[in-house]
Tab-separated table of C-alpha atoms in Angstrom:
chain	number	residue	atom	x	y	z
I	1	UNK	CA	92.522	152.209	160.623
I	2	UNK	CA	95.208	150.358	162.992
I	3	UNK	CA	92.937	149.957	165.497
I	4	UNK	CA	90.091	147.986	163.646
I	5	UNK	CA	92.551	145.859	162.327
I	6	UNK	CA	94.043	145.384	165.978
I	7	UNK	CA	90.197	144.597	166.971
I	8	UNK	CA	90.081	141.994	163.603
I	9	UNK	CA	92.830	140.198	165.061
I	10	UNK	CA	91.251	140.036	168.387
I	11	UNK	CA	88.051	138.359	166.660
I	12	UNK	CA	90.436	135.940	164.495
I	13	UNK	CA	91.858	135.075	168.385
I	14	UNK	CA	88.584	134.880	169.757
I	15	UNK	CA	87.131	132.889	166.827
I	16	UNK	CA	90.532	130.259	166.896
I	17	UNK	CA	90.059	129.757	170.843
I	18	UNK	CA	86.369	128.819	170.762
I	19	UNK	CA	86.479	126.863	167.603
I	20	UNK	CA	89.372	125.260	169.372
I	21	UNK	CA	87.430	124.441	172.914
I	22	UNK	CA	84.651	122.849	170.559
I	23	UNK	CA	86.744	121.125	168.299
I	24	UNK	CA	88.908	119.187	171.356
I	25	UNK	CA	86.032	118.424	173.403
I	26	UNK	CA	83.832	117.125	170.786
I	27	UNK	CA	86.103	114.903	168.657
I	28	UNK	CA	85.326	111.491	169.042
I	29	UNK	CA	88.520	109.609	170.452
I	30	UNK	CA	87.578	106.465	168.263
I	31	UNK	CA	87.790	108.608	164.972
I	32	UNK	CA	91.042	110.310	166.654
I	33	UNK	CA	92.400	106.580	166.898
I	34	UNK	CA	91.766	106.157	162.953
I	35	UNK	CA	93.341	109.091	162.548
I	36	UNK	CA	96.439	108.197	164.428
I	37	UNK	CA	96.763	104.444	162.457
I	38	UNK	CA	96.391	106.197	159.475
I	39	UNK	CA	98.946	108.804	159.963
I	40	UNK	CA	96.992	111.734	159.116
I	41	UNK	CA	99.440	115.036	159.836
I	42	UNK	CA	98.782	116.674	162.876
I	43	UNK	CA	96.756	113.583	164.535
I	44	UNK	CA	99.798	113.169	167.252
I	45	UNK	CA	99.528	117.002	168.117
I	46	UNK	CA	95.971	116.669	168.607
I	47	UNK	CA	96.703	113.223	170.974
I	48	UNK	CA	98.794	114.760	173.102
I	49	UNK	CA	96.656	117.989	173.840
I	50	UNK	CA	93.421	115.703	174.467
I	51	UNK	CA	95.617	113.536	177.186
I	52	UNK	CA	96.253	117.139	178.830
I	53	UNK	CA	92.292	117.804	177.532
I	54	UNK	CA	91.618	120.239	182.011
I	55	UNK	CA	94.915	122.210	180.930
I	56	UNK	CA	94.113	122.561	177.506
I	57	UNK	CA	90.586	123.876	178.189
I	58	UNK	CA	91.614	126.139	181.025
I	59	UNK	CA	93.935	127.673	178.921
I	60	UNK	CA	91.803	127.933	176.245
I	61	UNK	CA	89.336	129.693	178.336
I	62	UNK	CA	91.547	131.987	179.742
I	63	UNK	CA	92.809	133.307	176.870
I	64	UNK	CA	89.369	133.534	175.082
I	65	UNK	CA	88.501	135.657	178.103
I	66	UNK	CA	91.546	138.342	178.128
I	67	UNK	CA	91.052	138.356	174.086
I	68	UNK	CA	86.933	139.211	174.416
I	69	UNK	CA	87.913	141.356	177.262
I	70	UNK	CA	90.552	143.490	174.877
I	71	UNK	CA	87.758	143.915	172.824
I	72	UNK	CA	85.050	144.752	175.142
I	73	UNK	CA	87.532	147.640	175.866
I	74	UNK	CA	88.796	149.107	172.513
I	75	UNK	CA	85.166	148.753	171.277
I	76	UNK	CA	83.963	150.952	174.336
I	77	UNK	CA	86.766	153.525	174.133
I	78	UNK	CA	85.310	154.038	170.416
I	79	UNK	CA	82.137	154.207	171.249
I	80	UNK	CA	82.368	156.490	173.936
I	81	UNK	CA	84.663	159.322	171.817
I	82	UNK	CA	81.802	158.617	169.450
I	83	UNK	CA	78.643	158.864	171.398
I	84	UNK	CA	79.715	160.403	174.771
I	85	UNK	CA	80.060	158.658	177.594
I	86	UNK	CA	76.499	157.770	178.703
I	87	UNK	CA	75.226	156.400	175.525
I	88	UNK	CA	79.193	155.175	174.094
I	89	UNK	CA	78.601	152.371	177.068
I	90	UNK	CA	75.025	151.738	176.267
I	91	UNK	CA	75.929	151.441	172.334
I	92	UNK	CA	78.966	149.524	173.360
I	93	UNK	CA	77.610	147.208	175.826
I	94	UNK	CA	75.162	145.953	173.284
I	95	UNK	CA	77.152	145.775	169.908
I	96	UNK	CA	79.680	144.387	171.616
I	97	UNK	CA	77.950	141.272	173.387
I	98	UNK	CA	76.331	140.962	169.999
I	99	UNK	CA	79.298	141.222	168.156
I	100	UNK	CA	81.112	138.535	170.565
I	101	UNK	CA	78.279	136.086	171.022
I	102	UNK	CA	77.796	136.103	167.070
I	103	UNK	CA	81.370	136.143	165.683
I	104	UNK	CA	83.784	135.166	168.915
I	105	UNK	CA	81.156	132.304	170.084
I	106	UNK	CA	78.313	130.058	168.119
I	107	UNK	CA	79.376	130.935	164.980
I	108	UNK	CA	82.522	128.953	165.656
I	109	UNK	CA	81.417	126.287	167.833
I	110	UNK	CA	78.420	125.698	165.404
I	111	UNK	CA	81.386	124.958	162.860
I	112	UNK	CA	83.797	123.371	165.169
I	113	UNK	CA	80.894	120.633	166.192
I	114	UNK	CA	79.875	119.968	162.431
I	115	UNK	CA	83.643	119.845	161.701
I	116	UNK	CA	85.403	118.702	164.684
I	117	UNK	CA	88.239	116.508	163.358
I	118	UNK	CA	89.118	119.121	161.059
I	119	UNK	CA	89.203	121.909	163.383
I	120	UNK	CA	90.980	119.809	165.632
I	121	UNK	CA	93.932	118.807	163.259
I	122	UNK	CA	94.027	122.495	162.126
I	123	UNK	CA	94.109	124.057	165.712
I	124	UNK	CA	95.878	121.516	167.512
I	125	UNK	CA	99.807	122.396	166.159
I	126	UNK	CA	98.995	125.810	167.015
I	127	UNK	CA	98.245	125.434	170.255
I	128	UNK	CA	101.066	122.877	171.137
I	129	UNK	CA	103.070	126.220	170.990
């Protein structure tokens, strides 16, 4: 039971970091000037990461990566006790890139594009961190 929770946290990760990398590059800095002048709560957090936007990204990336990679490997040690280990890295090869490219990818970018300011204000803090 631990261990698909551990694996749920991993996805909320995964889903926060891509979300995140869509959110940032796809705000529009005209609408993130409004949102300064207005003094909408979190708008200077979000300012400060897109000055920084290379660093922000590359860190972004790089911890998307070592979360999806986490993942990759719980999900295979399951699925090889389960199925053995010829067809545990067959199953696993394929639910998992499924899994991540559905739930860890375009699911949240989709959302982060359509809702970029938001995702940006609500991301932003956290990442200052």
């Amino acid at each position: 039971m631990v261990i698909f929770l551990i694996i749920f946290f991993l996805v909320v990760i995964s889903f926060f970091f891509s979300a995140s990398e869509t959110a940032m590059i796809g705000l529009s800095r005209i609408r993130l000037r409004h949102m300064l002048q207005q003094g909408i709560k979190g708008a200077h957090s979000v300012a400060r990461l897109v000055t920084k936007l290379d660093k922000v990204i590359a860190a972004i990336l790089i911890g998307n990566n070592l979360v999806n990679i986490a993942i990759s490997a719980i999900l295979t040690g399951i699925f090889v006790q389960v199925y053995g280990y010829r067809w545990g890295v067959v199953v696993a090869t394929f639910v998992t890139t499924l899994s991540l490219l559905i739930f860890c990818e375009v699911t949240p970018k989709i959302l982060a594009a359509k809702h970029a300011e938001k995702f940006s204000l609500l991301t932003a803090p956290l990442m200052e961190v």
